[in-house]
Coordinates of C-alpha atoms in Angstrom, one line a residue:
Chain A
M17 CA -42.5 -16.5 -15.9
S18 CA -40.0 -18.8 -16.8
E19 CA -38.0 -21.3 -15.0
Y20 CA -35.5 -19.8 -12.1
D21 CA -32.3 -21.1 -10.1
N22 CA -32.0 -18.9 -8.3
Y23 CA -34.1 -15.3 -6.9
I24 CA -33.7 -11.6 -6.1
D25 CA -37.0 -8.5 -4.6
I26 CA -34.5 -5.7 -5.1
T27 CA -38.4 -3.7 -5.0
A28 CA -38.4 -2.1 -2.1
A29 CA -34.4 -1.4 -2.1
V30 CA -33.0 2.3 -3.2
C31 CA -30.2 2.8 -6.2
P32 CA -26.6 1.6 -5.6
I33 CA -28.1 -1.0 -3.2
T34 CA -30.4 -1.9 -5.3
F35 CA -27.4 -3.7 -7.7
V36 CA -26.4 -4.1 -4.4
K37 CA -28.0 -7.1 -4.0
V38 CA -28.3 -7.8 -7.5
K39 CA -24.5 -9.1 -6.9
V40 CA -24.3 -10.0 -4.1
A41 CA -28.3 -12.2 -5.2
L42 CA -25.1 -13.2 -8.4
E43 CA -22.5 -14.1 -5.8
R44 CA -25.0 -17.0 -4.1
T45 CA -25.3 -18.2 -8.3
D46 CA -23.7 -20.7 -9.6
D47 CA -22.7 -19.7 -13.3
G48 CA -24.4 -20.6 -16.1
K49 CA -28.0 -20.3 -13.6
I50 CA -30.3 -17.8 -13.9
L51 CA -30.7 -15.1 -12.1
Y52 CA -34.9 -13.9 -11.3
I53 CA -34.6 -9.9 -10.4
K54 CA -38.4 -7.7 -10.0
L55 CA -36.7 -5.0 -9.5
N56 CA -38.5 -0.8 -10.0
D57 CA -39.8 1.0 -12.9
G58 CA -36.8 3.7 -13.5
E59 CA -33.6 3.7 -12.4
P60 CA -33.6 0.5 -11.4
I61 CA -34.8 -1.4 -15.4
Q62 CA -33.3 2.1 -16.4
N63 CA -29.4 1.6 -15.2
I64 CA -29.2 -2.6 -14.3
P65 CA -29.3 -4.8 -17.4
R66 CA -26.2 -2.6 -18.6
S67 CA -24.9 -2.4 -15.8
L68 CA -25.4 -6.4 -15.5
K69 CA -23.6 -5.9 -18.6
D70 CA -21.2 -4.7 -18.3
E71 CA -19.9 -7.5 -16.0
G72 CA -20.1 -9.8 -18.2
H73 CA -23.8 -11.0 -17.5
K74 CA -26.5 -12.2 -19.9
V75 CA -29.8 -10.4 -19.4
V76 CA -32.0 -13.1 -21.9
K77 CA -35.3 -12.2 -20.4
I78 CA -37.5 -8.5 -19.8
E79 CA -41.4 -8.7 -18.0
N80 CA -43.7 -6.5 -17.8
N81 CA -45.6 -7.1 -14.2
G82 CA -47.3 -3.8 -16.0
D83 CA -47.2 -2.6 -11.4
G84 CA -44.3 -0.9 -12.0
T85 CA -42.0 -3.8 -11.9
Y86 CA -39.9 -5.7 -13.5
G87 CA -39.0 -9.0 -14.0
L88 CA -35.3 -9.6 -15.1
Y89 CA -33.8 -12.8 -16.3
V90 CA -30.7 -13.4 -16.2
V91 CA -27.2 -15.7 -17.0
K92 CA -24.5 -16.0 -14.9
N93 CA -21.7 -15.4 -16.4
G94 CA -23.2 -16.0 -19.4
L95 CA -21.9 -13.5 -22.2
Chain B
M10 CA 27.0 13.4 -23.6
S11 CA 24.6 13.6 -21.5
V12 CA 22.2 10.9 -19.6
A13 CA 19.1 10.8 -18.0
L14 CA 19.0 12.0 -13.9
N15 CA 16.9 11.4 -12.3
G16 CA 14.5 11.2 -15.5
E17 CA 16.2 15.1 -16.2
K18 CA 18.5 14.9 -19.9
K19 CA 21.9 16.2 -18.4
D20 CA 24.6 17.9 -19.6
V21 CA 27.6 16.0 -18.7
G22 CA 30.3 16.3 -20.7
A23 CA 33.0 13.7 -21.2
E24 CA 32.2 10.3 -19.8
I25 CA 32.1 11.5 -16.3
T26 CA 32.9 8.6 -13.1
I27 CA 29.4 8.8 -10.5
R28 CA 31.9 9.9 -8.6
N29 CA 31.8 12.9 -10.2
L30 CA 28.7 13.3 -11.4
L31 CA 28.0 12.8 -6.6
F32 CA 29.8 15.9 -6.8
K33 CA 28.6 17.6 -9.9
E34 CA 25.1 17.1 -8.4
K35 CA 26.7 18.8 -5.4
I36 CA 25.9 15.7 -3.3
K37 CA 28.1 16.6 -0.4
V38 CA 27.2 12.7 1.4
H39 CA 27.7 9.9 -1.1
D40 CA 28.1 7.1 1.5
Y41 CA 24.0 6.3 1.5
V42 CA 23.1 7.7 -1.9
T43 CA 22.2 3.8 -3.7
V44 CA 23.5 4.2 -8.1
Q45 CA 21.4 3.1 -10.4
V46 CA 23.0 3.1 -14.2
N47 CA 20.8 1.7 -16.8
G48 CA 19.3 -0.6 -13.9
E49 CA 21.8 -2.1 -12.6
I50 CA 23.3 -0.9 -9.0
I51 CA 26.2 -0.1 -9.0
S52 CA 28.0 -0.7 -5.3
S53 CA 29.8 1.9 -3.2
K54 CA 33.4 0.6 -4.0
D55 CA 32.9 1.2 -7.5
Y56 CA 32.4 5.1 -7.6
D57 CA 35.8 6.3 -8.4
S58 CA 36.3 3.7 -11.4
F59 CA 32.2 3.7 -12.3
V60 CA 31.2 5.5 -15.8
I61 CA 29.3 6.8 -17.2
K62 CA 28.5 7.1 -20.7
D63 CA 26.4 9.1 -22.6
G64 CA 22.8 8.1 -22.6
D65 CA 22.8 6.1 -19.8
E66 CA 20.2 6.1 -17.5
V67 CA 21.2 7.4 -13.5
E68 CA 19.6 7.0 -11.2
F69 CA 20.0 8.9 -7.2
L70 CA 17.8 6.7 -5.2
Y71 CA 18.2 8.8 -1.2
F72 CA 17.7 7.3 2.0
M73 CA 14.1 8.8 4.4
G74 CA 13.0 7.7 6.8
G75 CA 10.9 9.1 8.5
G76 CA 7.6 7.5 8.8
R77 CA 6.1 9.3 12.7
Chain C
M25 CA -19.0 -16.5 2.7
I26 CA -20.2 -13.6 4.8
D27 CA -23.5 -12.6 6.2
F28 CA -24.3 -9.1 4.6
S29 CA -26.5 -7.3 6.8
D30 CA -27.9 -5.0 5.2
E31 CA -26.1 -2.4 7.1
M32 CA -22.9 -3.6 5.6
L33 CA -24.1 -3.4 1.9
E34 CA -24.9 0.2 2.0
R35 CA -21.7 0.9 4.5
Y36 CA -19.9 -1.5 1.3
S37 CA -21.7 0.0 -1.2
R38 CA -19.0 1.5 -3.4
H39 CA -15.9 -1.3 -3.0
I40 CA -19.1 -4.2 -4.1
L41 CA -20.3 -2.2 -6.9
L42 CA -16.9 -1.8 -8.5
K43 CA -16.1 -5.1 -10.8
E44 CA -12.8 -6.1 -9.1
V45 CA -14.3 -5.5 -6.1
G46 CA -17.3 -7.1 -5.5
V47 CA -19.3 -9.2 -3.1
S48 CA -16.0 -11.9 -2.5
G49 CA -13.4 -9.0 -3.2
Q50 CA -15.3 -7.0 -0.1
E51 CA -15.3 -10.8 1.9
K52 CA -11.5 -10.5 0.8
I53 CA -11.5 -8.0 3.1
L54 CA -13.5 -8.2 5.4
S55 CA -11.5 -11.2 6.0
A56 CA -7.9 -10.4 6.6
R57 CA -5.0 -9.7 8.7
V58 CA -2.6 -6.4 7.8
L59 CA -0.1 -5.0 11.0
I60 CA 0.6 -1.4 10.6
I61 CA 3.7 -1.0 13.2
G62 CA 4.4 2.3 13.6
A63 CA 1.3 4.7 14.4
G64 CA 2.8 8.0 13.1
G65 CA 2.4 10.0 10.3
L66 CA 2.6 6.9 8.0
G67 CA 0.9 5.4 9.8
A68 CA -2.3 6.8 11.1
P69 CA -4.3 7.4 7.9
A70 CA -3.0 4.4 6.5
A71 CA -5.1 2.3 9.8
M72 CA -7.2 4.5 9.2
Y73 CA -7.8 3.9 5.1
L74 CA -7.4 0.4 6.7
A75 CA -10.3 0.2 8.4
A76 CA -12.5 2.3 6.9
A77 CA -12.0 -0.1 4.2
G78 CA -14.0 -2.9 6.5
V79 CA -10.4 -4.5 7.2
G80 CA -11.6 -7.5 9.6
T81 CA -8.6 -7.2 12.2
I82 CA -6.1 -4.6 11.6
G83 CA -2.2 -5.0 14.8
I84 CA -1.7 -1.7 15.8
A85 CA 2.5 -1.5 17.1
D86 CA 3.6 0.9 18.9
A87 CA 5.2 1.7 22.3
D88 CA 5.0 5.2 22.6
V89 CA 2.1 7.7 23.5
V90 CA 1.0 11.1 22.0
D91 CA 2.7 14.2 21.8
L92 CA 1.3 17.3 21.0
S93 CA 3.9 17.1 18.0
N94 CA 2.7 14.7 16.2
L95 CA -1.1 16.2 15.8
Q96 CA -0.2 18.0 12.7
R97 CA 0.1 15.2 11.0
Q98 CA -0.6 11.2 13.0
I99 CA -4.4 12.5 12.1
I100 CA -5.8 9.2 13.8
H101 CA -4.8 10.9 17.4
S102 CA -6.5 14.7 18.3
T103 CA -5.3 16.9 20.6
A104 CA -7.5 14.9 23.7
D105 CA -4.9 11.9 23.0
V106 CA -2.0 13.8 24.1
G107 CA -0.1 11.7 27.0
K108 CA -2.7 8.3 26.1
A109 CA -0.5 5.4 24.5
K110 CA -0.5 6.2 20.3
V111 CA -1.7 2.0 20.3
L112 CA -5.4 3.0 21.9
S113 CA -6.0 6.3 20.7
A114 CA -5.8 4.3 17.2
Q115 CA -7.7 1.6 18.3
E116 CA -10.2 4.4 19.3
T117 CA -10.1 5.8 16.4
V118 CA -10.6 3.0 14.5
N119 CA -13.4 1.1 16.2
A120 CA -15.6 4.7 15.6
M121 CA -14.9 4.4 12.3
N122 CA -15.7 0.8 11.9
P123 CA -17.5 -2.2 14.2
D124 CA -17.1 -4.2 11.9
V125 CA -12.7 -3.8 12.1
K126 CA -10.8 -5.6 15.2
V127 CA -8.0 -3.7 15.8
V128 CA -4.9 -5.8 17.7
A129 CA -3.3 -3.2 19.9
H130 CA 0.4 -4.3 20.3
R131 CA 2.1 -1.8 22.9
L132 CA 5.3 -2.4 21.9
F133 CA 8.8 -1.6 20.3
V134 CA 9.6 -4.1 18.3
D135 CA 12.7 -6.1 18.1
S136 CA 14.4 -9.4 17.0
S137 CA 13.5 -11.2 20.4
N138 CA 9.8 -9.8 18.8
I139 CA 9.5 -9.8 15.8
A140 CA 8.6 -13.1 13.6
E141 CA 5.8 -14.2 16.2
I142 CA 4.6 -11.1 15.9
I143 CA 3.5 -10.7 12.6
S144 CA 3.2 -14.8 11.5
G145 CA -0.3 -13.7 12.5
Y146 CA -0.7 -11.1 10.3
D147 CA -0.9 -11.5 6.2
F148 CA -0.1 -7.4 4.7
I149 CA 2.6 -5.4 7.3
V150 CA 2.6 -2.1 6.6
D151 CA 6.5 -0.3 8.7
G152 CA 5.2 2.8 9.8
T153 CA 8.6 3.3 11.7
D154 CA 10.7 5.8 11.5
N155 CA 14.1 4.6 12.5
F156 CA 16.1 2.7 9.8
P157 CA 17.3 0.2 12.6
V158 CA 14.4 -1.2 12.4
K159 CA 12.7 -0.8 9.2
Y160 CA 16.1 -3.0 8.2
L161 CA 14.7 -5.4 10.6
I162 CA 11.5 -5.7 10.0
N163 CA 12.5 -6.1 5.7
D164 CA 14.4 -9.2 6.8
A165 CA 12.0 -10.5 9.1
C166 CA 9.4 -10.3 6.1
V167 CA 11.5 -11.2 4.1
L168 CA 13.0 -14.4 6.1
H169 CA 9.5 -15.3 6.7
K170 CA 7.5 -14.2 3.1
K171 CA 5.4 -12.0 5.3
P172 CA 4.3 -9.5 2.0
F173 CA 4.7 -5.4 3.5
S174 CA 5.8 -1.9 2.4
H175 CA 8.1 0.1 2.9
A176 CA 7.9 3.5 3.0
G177 CA 9.6 7.0 4.4
I178 CA 8.6 10.5 4.5
I179 CA 11.0 13.6 5.1
Q180 CA 10.0 17.3 4.2
F181 CA 8.2 18.1 0.3
K182 CA 9.0 13.9 -0.5
G183 CA 8.1 10.5 -0.4
Q184 CA 8.9 7.1 -1.0
T185 CA 7.3 3.9 -1.3
L186 CA 8.6 0.1 -2.6
T187 CA 6.5 -2.8 -2.4
Y188 CA 7.9 -6.3 -1.0
V189 CA 6.4 -9.6 -2.3
P190 CA 8.5 -13.1 -2.0
G191 CA 10.5 -13.7 -5.1
A192 CA 10.7 -9.8 -5.4
P193 CA 13.0 -7.3 -4.8
C194 CA 13.6 -6.1 -1.5
F195 CA 14.1 -3.1 0.9
R196 CA 17.7 -4.2 0.9
C197 CA 18.4 -4.3 -2.7
V198 CA 17.9 -1.7 -3.3
F199 CA 19.8 0.2 -0.4
P200 CA 22.8 -2.7 1.2
N201 CA 23.5 0.0 3.7
M202 CA 22.2 0.8 6.4
P203 CA 23.0 4.4 7.1
P204 CA 25.1 5.3 11.1
E205 CA 22.3 7.7 13.0
G206 CA 23.5 10.6 12.4
A207 CA 23.9 9.9 8.6
V208 CA 20.0 10.1 7.0
P209 CA 18.0 13.5 8.3
T210 CA 15.1 12.5 10.6
C211 CA 11.4 15.0 10.7
R212 CA 12.7 16.6 14.0
Q213 CA 16.0 17.0 12.5
A214 CA 14.7 18.7 9.3
G215 CA 10.6 19.0 8.9
V216 CA 8.3 17.1 7.7
L217 CA 4.6 18.4 5.2
G218 CA 2.3 16.8 7.7
V219 CA 0.8 15.8 4.3
M220 CA 2.9 13.4 3.2
G221 CA 2.3 10.6 5.4
G222 CA -1.4 10.7 4.3
I223 CA 0.0 10.4 0.8
I224 CA 2.6 7.3 0.9
G225 CA 0.5 6.7 3.7
T226 CA -2.7 6.4 2.3
I227 CA -0.2 4.6 -1.0
Q228 CA 0.7 1.9 0.9
A229 CA -3.3 1.2 2.5
A230 CA -3.4 0.5 -1.3
E231 CA -1.1 -1.7 -1.6
A232 CA -1.7 -3.7 1.0
L233 CA -5.5 -3.4 -0.4
K234 CA -4.2 -4.8 -3.8
Y235 CA -2.8 -7.7 -2.2
I236 CA -5.8 -8.6 -0.9
L237 CA -7.9 -8.1 -3.1
G238 CA -5.4 -9.9 -5.6
V239 CA -5.7 -6.9 -7.7
G240 CA -4.2 -4.5 -10.2
E241 CA 0.0 -3.7 -10.7
L242 CA 1.3 -3.6 -6.8
L243 CA 4.6 -2.0 -6.5
A244 CA 7.0 -4.8 -6.2
G245 CA 10.3 -3.8 -8.1
K246 CA 9.3 -1.0 -7.6
L247 CA 10.7 2.4 -6.3
L248 CA 8.1 5.1 -6.7
V249 CA 9.4 8.3 -5.7
F250 CA 6.8 11.3 -5.3
D251 CA 7.6 15.0 -4.2
A252 CA 5.4 17.0 -3.7
L253 CA 6.7 21.1 -4.6
T254 CA 6.6 18.8 -8.4
M255 CA 4.0 16.8 -7.9
N256 CA 6.0 14.7 -9.2
F257 CA 5.7 11.0 -9.1
R258 CA 8.1 8.3 -10.7
K259 CA 8.3 5.4 -10.5
I260 CA 11.8 3.6 -10.9
N261 CA 12.1 0.0 -11.5
V262 CA 14.8 -1.9 -9.2
N263 CA 16.1 -5.4 -9.7
K264 CA 17.0 -7.9 -6.8
A265 CA 20.6 -7.7 -5.8
K266 CA 22.1 -10.9 -6.7
T267 CA 24.5 -11.0 -3.5
C268 CA 21.4 -9.3 -1.7
P269 CA 22.7 -10.1 2.3
T270 CA 19.3 -11.0 2.6
C271 CA 16.8 -11.9 -0.3
S272 CA 19.9 -13.6 -2.1
E273 CA 19.9 -17.3 -2.9
G274 CA 20.9 -19.5 0.4
A275 CA 21.6 -16.3 1.8
G276 CA 21.3 -17.1 5.9
I277 CA 19.8 -14.1 7.3
K278 CA 19.6 -13.8 11.0
L279 CA 16.8 -10.8 12.3
I280 CA 19.4 -8.8 15.0
D281 CA 18.7 -6.0 16.2
Y282 CA 20.7 -3.2 14.5
A283 CA 22.8 -0.8 16.0
A284 CA 23.0 2.4 14.4
P285 CA 26.6 3.6 15.5
V286 CA 27.2 6.6 15.2
C287 CA 29.0 8.7 13.6
D288 CA 30.1 12.5 12.9
L289 CA 28.7 12.8 9.1
K290 CA 28.4 16.0 8.1
K291 CA 24.4 16.0 7.5
H292 CA 23.6 15.9 2.8

């Protein structure tokens, strides 16, 4: 796992609350810093990277944890 | 000659005063209509003297008082 | 910074998903204070939508009780509320809709002696009243005390609204002379399609939310006129009147209770 400044686990949440929780975590993250998001396969991994990009954040790495979850590293307002 | 009245094109014949346009539009009470010509509100004391010209944009604004 | 519970995140999720709102926007809404003067045709839907949105403090000012004839359009009140003070009925509806909202019930008629103090506690005022003396008073008080407000009126199948923020044209710039009693028909005399309050009142709530969030273009310097029969909306640009007795430089407006002189003018 790489370095990050803030962390959120949304594997227990259901869309669209998944992205809502990500937004809350981003709010608590400074510009330019990295948020690590643990999310599920399926709707979350399909939609969240694109939603983040739409809002100006830069996804820098996605890790497949091999257990049905992914780890996503995003730079706040990094685009 | 035509003017835009409340957003709609209207044929008004020759140049016309505000007063006469109000009559033409069958507005009964003139004192409480706000008349705007080309973005400027014209005082009601000038309704008999102010002449509307070809291509002018005229708005008749009315009081609507209800809220309850 | 507000600590959002999971329940709040769920409740406001459709707001938070909006780029223009987000968590910080919803925090602004939850911290905002909006006063609605008149819990009637316009004020009722405005209050309900602002409550649903999570406006933290909603003031409602009205001295009247609920009347059966109100129910055709004042949807914040229901049949069981007939005879009850409007502000109490409204407060109950809002509390049931959203426990995050605090309702401040001002059971009174707004007049020149109390308006300055009442509006001082709010960020945005919604004029939901139905008579011109008080509409002019609200205009003057908001201009004098630099409070943004939404003006509106409805009658039969028509409605209109404009928003005042300091520096923009005020209501008196557009309508300098108050009509005497009897010169302009009221809903009681001429009737009104019930939904008109909903359409225009909700637009007023939208303006309040946009002001709170700081997004979009307000109806400042614009009179929005709607005709339900043709379904036409028109946005008319209106300018500050250089000699406006309320908002022009050095106007020195004093708040007074306008007694609309009775007249025998024919109605138009």
